[in-house]
Short mmCIF file of C-alpha atoms and ligand atoms in Angstrom, two decimals:
data_model
loop_
_atom_site.label_atom_id
_atom_site.label_comp_id
_atom_site.label_asym_id
_atom_site.label_seq_id
_atom_site.Cartn_x
_atom_site.Cartn_y
_atom_site.Cartn_z
CA MET A 6 -4.86 -13.43 3.28
CA ASN A 7 -6.37 -16.64 3.10
CA LYS A 8 -4.05 -19.73 3.53
CA SER A 9 -4.10 -21.40 0.61
CA PHE A 10 -2.67 -17.94 -0.98
CA ASN A 11 0.76 -17.13 0.19
CA ALA A 12 2.12 -13.44 -0.74
CA PHE A 13 5.42 -14.30 -0.60
CA GLN A 14 5.62 -17.26 -3.04
CA MET A 15 3.95 -14.57 -5.64
CA ALA A 16 6.18 -11.71 -4.69
CA GLN A 17 9.33 -14.12 -5.19
CA GLN A 18 7.75 -15.85 -8.44
CA GLN A 19 7.61 -11.85 -9.83
CA PHE A 20 11.05 -11.41 -9.03
CA ASP A 21 12.67 -14.87 -10.31
CA ALA A 22 10.84 -13.76 -13.41
CA ILE A 23 12.41 -10.55 -13.75
CA ALA A 24 15.80 -11.84 -12.76
CA ASP A 25 15.67 -14.38 -15.66
CA GLN A 26 14.98 -11.49 -18.07
CA LEU A 27 17.49 -9.33 -16.46
CA ASN A 28 19.91 -12.15 -16.69
CA LEU A 29 20.70 -11.84 -13.00
CA ASN A 30 23.64 -13.74 -11.49
CA GLU A 31 23.08 -16.26 -8.68
CA ALA A 32 24.36 -13.90 -6.25
CA ALA A 33 22.00 -11.13 -6.78
CA ARG A 34 19.52 -13.45 -7.00
CA GLN A 35 20.10 -14.98 -3.70
CA LEU A 36 20.59 -11.33 -2.18
CA LEU A 37 17.21 -10.59 -3.22
CA ARG A 38 14.75 -13.22 -3.67
CA ASN A 39 14.96 -13.28 0.45
CA PRO A 40 14.65 -10.65 3.28
CA MET A 41 18.07 -9.18 4.52
CA ARG A 42 17.05 -9.39 8.09
CA GLU A 43 13.80 -10.80 10.39
CA TYR A 44 13.02 -9.89 13.56
CA HIS A 45 10.10 -11.85 14.97
CA PHE A 46 9.06 -11.31 18.75
CA ASN A 47 6.66 -11.54 21.40
CA ILE A 48 5.02 -8.71 22.23
CA PRO A 49 3.47 -9.35 26.21
CA VAL A 50 0.89 -7.12 27.37
CA LYS A 51 -1.24 -6.15 30.54
CA MET A 52 -4.91 -6.38 29.29
CA ASP A 53 -7.60 -3.59 30.92
CA ASP A 54 -9.32 -7.03 32.56
CA GLY A 55 -6.48 -7.50 33.99
CA THR A 56 -5.42 -10.45 32.56
CA SER A 57 -2.16 -10.95 30.16
CA LYS A 58 -2.66 -11.53 26.81
CA VAL A 59 1.09 -11.96 24.41
CA PHE A 60 1.03 -10.72 20.44
CA ARG A 61 3.19 -10.97 17.83
CA GLY A 62 5.30 -9.06 16.34
CA TYR A 63 7.70 -8.59 12.78
CA ARG A 64 9.39 -5.91 10.79
CA ILE A 65 11.40 -7.66 8.14
CA GLN A 66 13.50 -5.17 6.41
CA HIS A 67 14.29 -6.95 2.51
CA ASN A 68 17.19 -4.89 0.79
CA ASP A 69 18.64 -1.70 2.50
CA ALA A 70 21.44 -0.77 -0.70
CA LEU A 71 19.24 2.37 -1.97
CA GLY A 72 18.91 3.83 1.96
CA PRO A 73 17.62 3.56 4.90
CA CYS A 74 14.20 0.59 5.28
CA LYS A 75 10.97 2.52 4.61
CA GLY A 76 7.65 0.70 4.98
CA GLY A 77 4.14 0.39 6.93
CA ILE A 78 3.27 -1.59 10.08
CA ARG A 79 -0.46 -4.00 9.36
CA PHE A 80 -2.40 -4.90 12.49
CA HIS A 81 -4.16 -7.68 11.33
CA PRO A 82 -5.58 -10.86 12.53
CA GLN A 83 -4.50 -13.09 9.94
CA GLU A 84 -0.93 -11.58 9.31
CA THR A 85 1.56 -14.28 8.54
CA VAL A 86 5.51 -13.52 8.35
CA ASP A 87 5.16 -14.28 4.63
CA THR A 88 2.39 -11.53 4.06
CA VAL A 89 5.37 -9.32 5.40
CA ARG A 90 8.01 -10.47 3.56
CA ALA A 91 6.14 -10.19 0.21
CA LEU A 92 5.75 -6.37 1.15
CA SER A 93 9.39 -5.50 2.15
CA MET A 94 10.17 -6.91 -1.32
CA TRP A 95 7.40 -5.13 -2.85
CA MET A 96 8.75 -1.89 -0.64
CA THR A 97 12.12 -2.32 -2.16
CA TRP A 98 11.23 -2.56 -5.75
CA LYS A 99 8.73 0.68 -4.84
CA THR A 100 11.15 3.28 -3.63
CA SER A 101 13.32 2.02 -6.36
CA VAL A 102 11.38 2.55 -9.08
CA VAL A 103 9.52 6.42 -7.70
CA ASP A 104 13.85 7.54 -7.19
CA ILE A 105 13.38 7.36 -3.76
CA PRO A 106 17.04 7.01 -1.22
CA LEU A 107 15.36 4.31 0.75
CA GLY A 108 15.33 0.29 0.61
CA GLY A 109 12.50 -1.68 1.91
CA GLY A 110 10.58 -3.39 5.06
CA LYS A 111 7.67 -3.81 6.44
CA GLY A 112 6.60 -4.48 9.62
CA GLY A 113 3.40 -6.18 11.51
CA VAL A 114 1.61 -7.40 14.60
CA ILE A 115 -0.93 -10.37 14.68
CA CYS A 116 -3.74 -8.74 16.60
CA ASP A 117 -7.32 -7.15 16.04
CA PRO A 118 -7.99 -3.93 16.59
CA HIS A 119 -11.32 -3.70 16.46
CA ASN A 120 -11.78 -5.79 19.86
CA LEU A 121 -8.75 -3.67 21.38
CA SER A 122 -8.58 -0.66 23.44
CA ALA A 123 -6.85 2.43 22.75
CA ARG A 124 -4.45 1.62 25.14
CA GLU A 125 -3.94 -1.75 24.91
CA GLN A 126 -3.34 -0.54 21.07
CA GLU A 127 -0.46 1.95 22.69
CA GLN A 128 0.46 -0.96 25.00
CA ILE A 129 0.97 -3.17 21.04
CA CYS A 130 2.79 -0.40 19.69
CA ARG A 131 5.12 0.70 22.73
CA GLY A 132 5.83 -3.37 23.02
CA TRP A 133 6.56 -3.14 19.42
CA VAL A 134 9.33 -0.24 19.98
CA ARG A 135 10.35 -1.96 22.67
CA GLN A 136 11.95 -4.58 21.03
CA LEU A 137 13.23 -3.24 17.86
CA TYR A 138 14.62 0.25 19.13
CA THR A 139 18.47 -0.73 18.17
CA ASN A 140 17.56 -2.00 14.78
CA VAL A 141 15.04 0.64 13.38
CA GLY A 142 15.60 4.52 13.36
CA PRO A 143 15.38 7.17 11.15
CA LEU A 144 19.42 5.97 9.16
CA ARG A 145 17.99 3.00 10.01
CA ASP A 146 14.77 1.93 9.02
CA ILE A 147 11.51 3.92 9.00
CA PRO A 148 8.16 2.31 9.61
CA ALA A 149 4.77 3.92 9.27
CA PRO A 150 0.97 3.31 8.89
CA ASP A 151 -0.37 0.48 6.88
CA VAL A 152 -3.58 -1.45 7.31
CA MET A 153 -5.41 -0.73 10.97
CA THR A 154 -2.75 1.49 12.07
CA ASN A 155 -2.86 5.87 11.83
CA GLY A 156 -0.66 8.44 13.23
CA GLN A 157 -1.97 7.92 16.76
CA HIS A 158 -0.41 4.56 16.53
CA MET A 159 2.79 5.59 14.98
CA LEU A 160 3.32 9.39 17.58
CA TRP A 161 2.90 6.21 20.59
CA MET A 162 6.08 4.29 18.94
CA LEU A 163 7.51 7.56 18.97
CA ASP A 164 7.60 8.57 22.48
CA GLU A 165 8.55 5.24 23.44
CA TYR A 166 11.56 5.58 20.96
CA GLU A 167 12.88 9.19 22.06
CA THR A 168 12.36 8.04 25.75
CA LEU A 169 14.32 5.17 25.39
CA THR A 170 17.22 6.42 23.03
CA GLY A 171 16.67 9.70 24.95
CA ALA A 172 16.67 12.28 21.71
CA LYS A 173 14.41 13.46 19.69
CA TYR A 174 13.90 11.85 16.62
CA PRO A 175 11.13 13.14 14.94
CA GLY A 176 12.35 11.70 11.42
CA MET A 177 12.20 8.03 13.14
CA ILE A 178 8.49 7.19 11.93
CA THR A 179 6.55 8.49 9.58
CA GLY A 180 2.52 9.39 9.39
CA LYS A 181 2.26 11.08 12.74
CA PRO A 182 0.02 13.56 12.89
CA VAL A 183 0.27 17.16 11.43
CA GLY A 184 1.50 19.47 13.93
CA MET A 185 3.31 16.77 15.43
CA GLY A 186 5.48 15.86 12.52
CA GLY A 187 3.34 14.92 9.87
CA SER A 188 3.48 16.38 7.04
CA LEU A 189 0.23 17.99 5.21
CA GLY A 190 -0.94 15.64 2.31
CA ARG A 191 0.07 12.88 3.64
CA THR A 192 -3.31 11.06 3.76
CA GLU A 193 -3.98 11.85 0.61
CA ALA A 194 -0.54 10.75 -0.61
CA THR A 195 -1.53 7.23 -1.60
CA GLY A 196 -4.79 7.25 -3.34
CA TYR A 197 -3.79 10.72 -5.14
CA GLY A 198 -0.65 9.01 -6.35
CA VAL A 199 -2.71 6.37 -8.21
CA ILE A 200 -5.25 9.13 -10.27
CA PHE A 201 -1.84 10.62 -11.24
CA THR A 202 -0.92 7.95 -12.50
CA VAL A 203 -4.08 7.08 -14.18
CA ARG A 204 -4.65 10.57 -15.84
CA GLU A 205 -0.77 10.03 -17.38
CA ALA A 206 -2.14 6.93 -18.54
CA LEU A 207 -5.68 8.05 -19.96
CA LYS A 208 -3.97 10.61 -22.06
CA GLU A 209 -1.52 8.19 -23.33
CA MET A 210 -4.13 6.82 -24.38
CA ASN A 211 -6.16 9.44 -25.63
CA ILE A 212 -8.56 9.06 -23.06
CA ASP A 213 -10.76 11.98 -21.83
CA ILE A 214 -10.66 11.20 -17.45
CA ASP A 215 -13.92 12.95 -17.71
CA LYS A 216 -15.49 10.51 -20.18
CA THR A 217 -14.39 7.67 -18.15
CA THR A 218 -16.28 5.50 -15.11
CA ALA A 219 -14.26 3.36 -12.33
CA SER A 220 -14.96 1.16 -9.76
CA PHE A 221 -13.03 0.51 -6.86
CA GLN A 222 -12.94 -2.28 -4.02
CA GLY A 223 -12.02 -1.22 -0.70
CA PHE A 224 -12.83 2.75 1.24
CA GLY A 225 -10.30 2.96 3.50
CA ASN A 226 -7.54 5.74 3.29
CA VAL A 227 -6.42 5.04 -0.12
CA SER A 228 -9.73 4.40 -2.13
CA GLN A 229 -11.40 7.32 -0.04
CA TYR A 230 -8.65 9.65 -1.91
CA ALA A 231 -7.77 7.95 -5.25
CA ILE A 232 -12.68 8.68 -5.45
CA ARG A 233 -11.90 12.35 -4.39
CA LEU A 234 -8.97 12.93 -7.28
CA TYR A 235 -10.89 10.51 -9.65
CA ILE A 236 -14.41 12.93 -9.38
CA LYS A 237 -12.66 16.19 -9.78
CA LEU A 238 -10.36 15.24 -12.77
CA GLY A 239 -14.09 14.85 -13.68
CA GLY A 240 -14.63 10.65 -13.79
CA LYS A 241 -17.14 8.99 -12.56
CA ALA A 242 -17.02 6.60 -10.20
CA LEU A 243 -19.88 3.83 -10.27
CA CYS A 244 -19.25 1.67 -7.44
CA VAL A 245 -17.44 1.26 -4.59
CA SER A 246 -17.09 -2.18 -2.18
CA CYS A 247 -15.73 -2.42 1.77
CA TRP A 248 -16.06 -4.86 4.64
CA ASP A 249 -18.75 -4.87 6.89
CA GLN A 250 -17.04 -6.33 10.31
CA GLN A 251 -20.87 -6.45 11.55
CA ASP A 252 -21.45 -9.32 8.76
CA GLN A 253 -17.92 -10.70 8.08
CA THR A 254 -18.16 -10.31 4.06
CA SER A 255 -17.75 -7.22 2.20
CA TYR A 256 -21.10 -4.90 -0.09
CA ALA A 257 -20.56 -3.40 -2.87
CA PHE A 258 -22.22 0.14 -3.09
CA TYR A 259 -23.63 1.17 -6.45
CA LYS A 260 -25.37 4.22 -8.05
CA LYS A 261 -25.44 4.39 -12.07
CA ASP A 262 -25.10 8.72 -11.35
CA GLY A 263 -21.89 7.86 -9.59
CA ILE A 264 -21.20 7.32 -6.16
CA ASN A 265 -20.26 10.68 -3.72
CA PRO A 266 -17.88 9.90 -1.19
CA ASP A 267 -19.04 12.73 1.37
CA ASP A 268 -21.84 10.98 2.02
CA LEU A 269 -20.78 7.86 1.94
CA VAL A 270 -18.01 8.71 4.36
CA GLY A 271 -20.33 9.90 6.43
CA ILE A 272 -21.71 6.47 7.22
CA THR A 273 -18.32 4.79 7.41
CA ASP A 274 -17.20 3.99 10.79
CA ARG A 275 -13.42 4.22 11.58
CA PHE A 276 -12.71 0.68 9.92
CA GLY A 277 -13.81 1.31 6.70
CA SER A 278 -17.15 -0.57 6.79
CA ILE A 279 -20.49 1.22 4.90
CA ASP A 280 -23.98 1.16 7.14
CA LYS A 281 -25.80 -0.62 4.64
CA VAL A 282 -29.19 1.20 5.65
CA LYS A 283 -27.56 4.29 5.34
CA ALA A 284 -26.71 3.89 2.03
CA ALA A 285 -29.92 2.05 1.18
CA GLU A 286 -31.69 5.68 2.24
CA LEU A 287 -29.23 7.34 -0.09
CA GLY A 288 -30.14 5.75 -2.82
CA TYR A 289 -27.42 3.23 -2.80
CA GLU A 290 -28.07 -0.41 -4.60
CA ILE A 291 -26.16 -2.87 -1.57
CA LEU A 292 -24.31 -5.88 -3.89
CA PRO A 293 -22.38 -8.57 -2.88
CA GLY A 294 -18.70 -7.20 -2.35
CA ASP A 295 -17.27 -9.49 -5.00
CA LYS A 296 -19.77 -7.68 -7.63
CA TRP A 297 -17.49 -4.30 -8.00
CA LEU A 298 -15.21 -6.16 -10.29
CA GLU A 299 -18.02 -7.07 -12.98
CA VAL A 300 -19.10 -3.25 -13.25
CA GLU A 301 -19.40 -2.66 -16.78
CA CYS A 302 -16.76 0.36 -16.96
CA ASP A 303 -13.76 2.10 -17.55
CA ILE A 304 -11.00 1.94 -14.56
CA LEU A 305 -10.77 -0.69 -11.81
CA VAL A 306 -9.03 0.50 -9.16
CA PRO A 307 -8.26 -2.38 -6.25
CA ALA A 308 -7.92 -0.67 -2.64
CA ALA A 309 -8.20 -2.91 -0.23
CA MET A 310 -5.78 -6.25 -0.07
CA GLU A 311 -4.14 -8.99 -2.14
CA ASN A 312 -4.99 -11.48 -3.79
CA GLN A 313 -8.80 -10.28 -5.28
CA ILE A 314 -8.28 -10.80 -8.58
CA LYS A 315 -7.75 -14.17 -9.40
CA ALA A 316 -7.60 -17.08 -12.11
CA GLU A 317 -11.49 -17.33 -10.47
CA ASN A 318 -12.72 -14.07 -11.26
CA VAL A 319 -10.74 -12.25 -13.65
CA ASN A 320 -13.43 -13.52 -16.47
CA LYS A 321 -15.63 -11.98 -15.47
CA ILE A 322 -13.92 -8.10 -15.38
CA SER A 323 -16.44 -6.80 -18.00
CA LYS A 324 -15.61 -6.27 -21.64
CA LYS A 325 -15.45 -2.24 -21.15
CA VAL A 326 -12.51 -2.38 -19.10
CA LYS A 327 -9.19 -0.44 -20.28
CA LEU A 328 -7.12 0.00 -17.23
CA VAL A 329 -6.26 -1.61 -13.96
CA ALA A 330 -4.65 0.41 -11.38
CA GLU A 331 -3.60 -0.99 -8.30
CA GLY A 332 -3.73 0.71 -5.28
CA ALA A 333 -3.48 -2.39 -2.60
CA ASN A 334 -0.25 -4.38 -2.73
CA GLY A 335 -0.46 -7.56 -4.12
CA PRO A 336 -4.01 -7.43 -5.47
CA THR A 337 -3.72 -9.70 -8.40
CA THR A 338 -2.29 -12.96 -9.01
CA PRO A 339 0.51 -13.47 -11.55
CA GLU A 340 -2.68 -15.95 -13.18
CA ALA A 341 -5.11 -12.62 -13.38
CA ASP A 342 -2.11 -10.96 -14.34
CA ALA A 343 -1.69 -13.23 -17.53
CA VAL A 344 -4.94 -13.10 -18.36
CA LEU A 345 -5.41 -9.48 -18.15
CA LYS A 346 -2.24 -9.10 -20.28
CA GLU A 347 -3.57 -11.57 -22.44
CA ARG A 348 -7.03 -8.87 -22.90
CA GLY A 349 -5.32 -6.66 -23.32
CA ILE A 350 -6.06 -4.42 -20.15
CA PHE A 351 -3.32 -1.67 -19.50
CA MET A 352 -1.99 -2.30 -15.71
CA ILE A 353 -0.54 0.53 -13.43
CA PRO A 354 0.98 -2.03 -11.25
CA ASP A 355 1.20 -1.55 -7.69
CA PHE A 356 4.44 -0.93 -6.24
CA LEU A 357 4.04 2.10 -9.02
CA CYS A 358 0.48 3.31 -8.24
CA ASN A 359 0.50 3.41 -5.04
CA ALA A 360 3.94 4.85 -4.31
CA GLY A 361 2.34 8.44 -3.75
CA GLY A 362 2.52 7.05 -0.02
CA VAL A 363 5.85 6.19 0.73
CA THR A 364 6.89 9.19 -1.75
CA CYS A 365 5.14 11.62 0.99
CA SER A 366 6.91 9.93 3.70
CA TYR A 367 9.43 10.59 2.46
CA PHE A 368 8.95 13.99 2.46
CA GLU A 369 7.53 13.90 5.84
CA GLN A 370 11.46 12.15 7.00
CA VAL A 371 13.03 15.11 5.05
CA GLN A 372 10.69 17.89 6.21
CA CYS A 373 11.45 16.14 10.35
CA ASN A 374 15.30 16.29 9.50
CA MET A 375 15.62 20.12 8.48
CA ASN A 376 12.52 20.60 11.02
CA TYR A 377 10.94 22.87 8.35
CA PHE A 378 7.56 22.08 7.09
CA TRP A 379 6.31 22.56 3.50
CA SER A 380 2.79 23.65 2.70
CA LYS A 381 -0.07 21.08 1.41
CA ASP A 382 0.40 22.55 -2.08
CA GLU A 383 4.07 22.25 -1.75
CA VAL A 384 4.08 18.63 -0.99
CA LEU A 385 1.19 17.29 -3.94
CA GLY A 386 2.63 19.59 -5.92
CA LYS A 387 6.16 17.35 -5.30
CA LEU A 388 4.29 14.43 -4.91
CA ASP A 389 2.79 14.78 -8.55
CA PHE A 390 6.23 15.15 -9.76
CA LYS A 391 7.35 12.33 -8.35
CA MET A 392 4.32 10.03 -9.44
CA THR A 393 4.40 11.53 -13.12
CA THR A 394 8.52 11.26 -13.45
CA GLY A 395 7.93 7.45 -12.33
CA TYR A 396 5.07 6.55 -14.51
CA HIS A 397 6.65 8.11 -18.03
CA LYS A 398 9.86 6.09 -16.85
CA VAL A 399 8.29 3.25 -17.09
CA SER A 400 6.18 3.63 -20.09
CA LYS A 401 8.46 4.83 -21.81
CA LEU A 402 10.43 1.52 -21.26
CA ALA A 403 7.70 -0.62 -21.50
CA ARG A 404 6.32 0.99 -24.68
CA GLU A 405 10.05 0.63 -26.26
CA LYS A 406 10.80 -2.90 -25.34
CA ASN A 407 6.70 -3.59 -26.11
CA LEU A 408 7.05 -5.28 -22.24
CA TYR A 409 4.16 -5.53 -19.99
CA MET A 410 3.93 -2.32 -17.83
CA ARG A 411 4.30 -4.49 -14.46
CA ASP A 412 7.32 -6.30 -16.21
CA ALA A 413 8.33 -2.95 -17.07
CA ALA A 414 8.17 -1.44 -13.84
CA TYR A 415 10.09 -4.34 -12.26
CA MET A 416 13.05 -4.19 -14.74
CA ILE A 417 13.29 -0.74 -13.99
CA ALA A 418 13.63 -1.20 -9.54
CA VAL A 419 14.89 -4.78 -9.47
CA ASP A 420 18.04 -3.71 -12.17
CA LYS A 421 18.93 -0.45 -9.59
CA VAL A 422 18.64 -2.33 -6.38
CA VAL A 423 21.33 -4.34 -8.24
CA ARG A 424 23.13 -2.01 -9.45
CA ALA A 425 23.60 0.05 -5.59
CA SER A 426 23.96 -3.62 -4.49
CA THR A 427 26.93 -4.62 -6.94
CA ALA A 428 28.57 -1.04 -6.16
CA ARG A 429 28.59 -1.33 -2.68
CA GLY A 430 30.46 -4.40 -3.00
CA TRP A 431 27.66 -6.67 -2.01
CA ILE A 432 27.54 -8.93 -4.94
P1 NAD B 24 -7.75 1.17 5.58
O1 NAD B 24 -7.67 0.08 6.25
O2 NAD B 24 -7.89 2.57 5.02
O3 NAD B 24 -8.60 0.25 4.54
C1 NAD B 24 -9.11 -0.45 3.90
C2 NAD B 24 -10.79 -1.13 2.67
O4 NAD B 24 -10.52 -2.03 2.83
C3 NAD B 24 -11.71 -0.55 4.51
O5 NAD B 24 -12.38 0.23 3.68
C4 NAD B 24 -11.99 -2.48 3.88
O6 NAD B 24 -13.46 -2.50 4.45
C5 NAD B 24 -11.80 -2.81 2.54
N1 NAD B 24 -11.67 -4.56 2.23
C6 NAD B 24 -11.22 -5.45 3.54
N2 NAD B 24 -11.05 -5.93 3.02
C7 NAD B 24 -12.33 -6.14 2.13
C8 NAD B 24 -12.69 -7.46 0.72
N3 NAD B 24 -12.43 -8.33 1.11
N4 NAD B 24 -13.72 -6.80 0.13
C9 NAD B 24 -13.86 -5.11 -0.11
N5 NAD B 24 -13.19 -4.50 0.97
C10 NAD B 24 -11.75 -4.82 1.58
O7 NAD B 24 -6.31 0.30 4.14
P2 NAD B 24 -5.61 1.25 3.12
O8 NAD B 24 -4.85 2.36 4.19
O9 NAD B 24 -6.31 2.50 2.27
O10 NAD B 24 -4.60 0.35 3.09
C11 NAD B 24 -5.44 -0.12 1.07
C12 NAD B 24 -4.23 -1.33 0.81
O11 NAD B 24 -3.46 0.15 0.12
C13 NAD B 24 -3.94 -1.93 0.97
O12 NAD B 24 -3.46 -3.59 0.80
C14 NAD B 24 -2.44 -1.73 1.77
O13 NAD B 24 -1.18 -2.26 1.78
C15 NAD B 24 -2.41 -0.44 0.39
N6 NAD B 24 -1.44 0.57 0.37
C16 NAD B 24 -1.34 1.70 1.25
C17 NAD B 24 -0.82 2.54 1.40
C18 NAD B 24 -1.37 4.49 2.65
O14 NAD B 24 -0.51 5.05 2.23
N7 NAD B 24 -2.21 3.64 3.59
C19 NAD B 24 -0.02 3.15 0.51
C20 NAD B 24 0.63 2.20 -0.38
C21 NAD B 24 -0.22 0.74 -0.41
#
């Protein structure tokens, strides 16, 4: 989220290129280049010290031709409206590519939960819903957690929504704690989904997963579960990087024999920062954060933030790397993407690769709406099926038309939304 990088411009640039390839008419381009609706608002909060603070909140609904909007809410000090716009657009493509009957939305609040008490965060959550409760809901727009928000935040939001509407709507929001309307498997879903697609890609490349090595950026929800499943399937994870809250910079944690997520989780704070001193005691090499990208390995999994693989560092990627699986949203800039394409590095693009979260969120909503909950195995089995089917649909088109995977995924996703918008008589 640095100032010179604009995620929305990047999302539009990606869309424009596909619109040209699909030969879309002007109305379709205008409809999909920009969000359908945007809400920008203030959230006044009485702070613990008695002062008042006003936080800026957003909800952006990019497109709902395929169903109610769906997308997370981020709490981040450098959140910008353009980041939220980009993320809402990527949500539209994400639900479309894995064939979920939902549209794309995203929300955010400019705030830093590191410096807020639980009570202050609750007030932000409730304030967000007070501003929006007529515009979100199970049949309109269903929020979920994202960077620096979690099940507790979702529950506060649900409680405020149900208080204001006077009835129980467990399908209003997803990512809720299990036992309070949450789905088993949601915590694992995005990371596992990343690895389901990696598994399928390696099969197509005739590479045994148990002979591969990987490096991960980020050690939050997505990365932790991706690393776990990757190791379970036989892969060796060599490196993981994360943000250090105290030093305000990132570090990479490297172990040539393979990292152990259980060890690292034990020394990680709730925001995903790993304790350097304790990691060194466990035999990890502590390197500058950007070194995760330079590790000699087969697979790179950026699973932290957008704008991480870019023109300045893409050439530092080792010759050994065969596959990039984008766990994060928008981690690769179009300039870096062109280099990866030229180098023949296989790409599993973000809105396909990390669609496991929204897929499981959709399962959570389905379970909430029928008030009947599935076992974890059932959820993860259905997730595997959706991700594997989505992956193969994209890879088939990529092979048939000799397309880069990102372009193939975009073509399938955009085409489906255009068809739905046309069928509804919008364009
Ligand atoms: P998280 O907040 O749980 O973890 C983020 C991790 O990234 C932390 O370990 C943090 O230390 C690290 N990080 C932040 N800046 C970094 C930097 N500059 N260098 C290295 N590490 C850095 O977030 P998450 O839920 O794991 O989400 C990660 C990414 O995946 C985001 O782009 C998010 O939008 C995307 N995503 C998440 C989900 C989900 O279900 N959680 C679903 C789809 C996409």
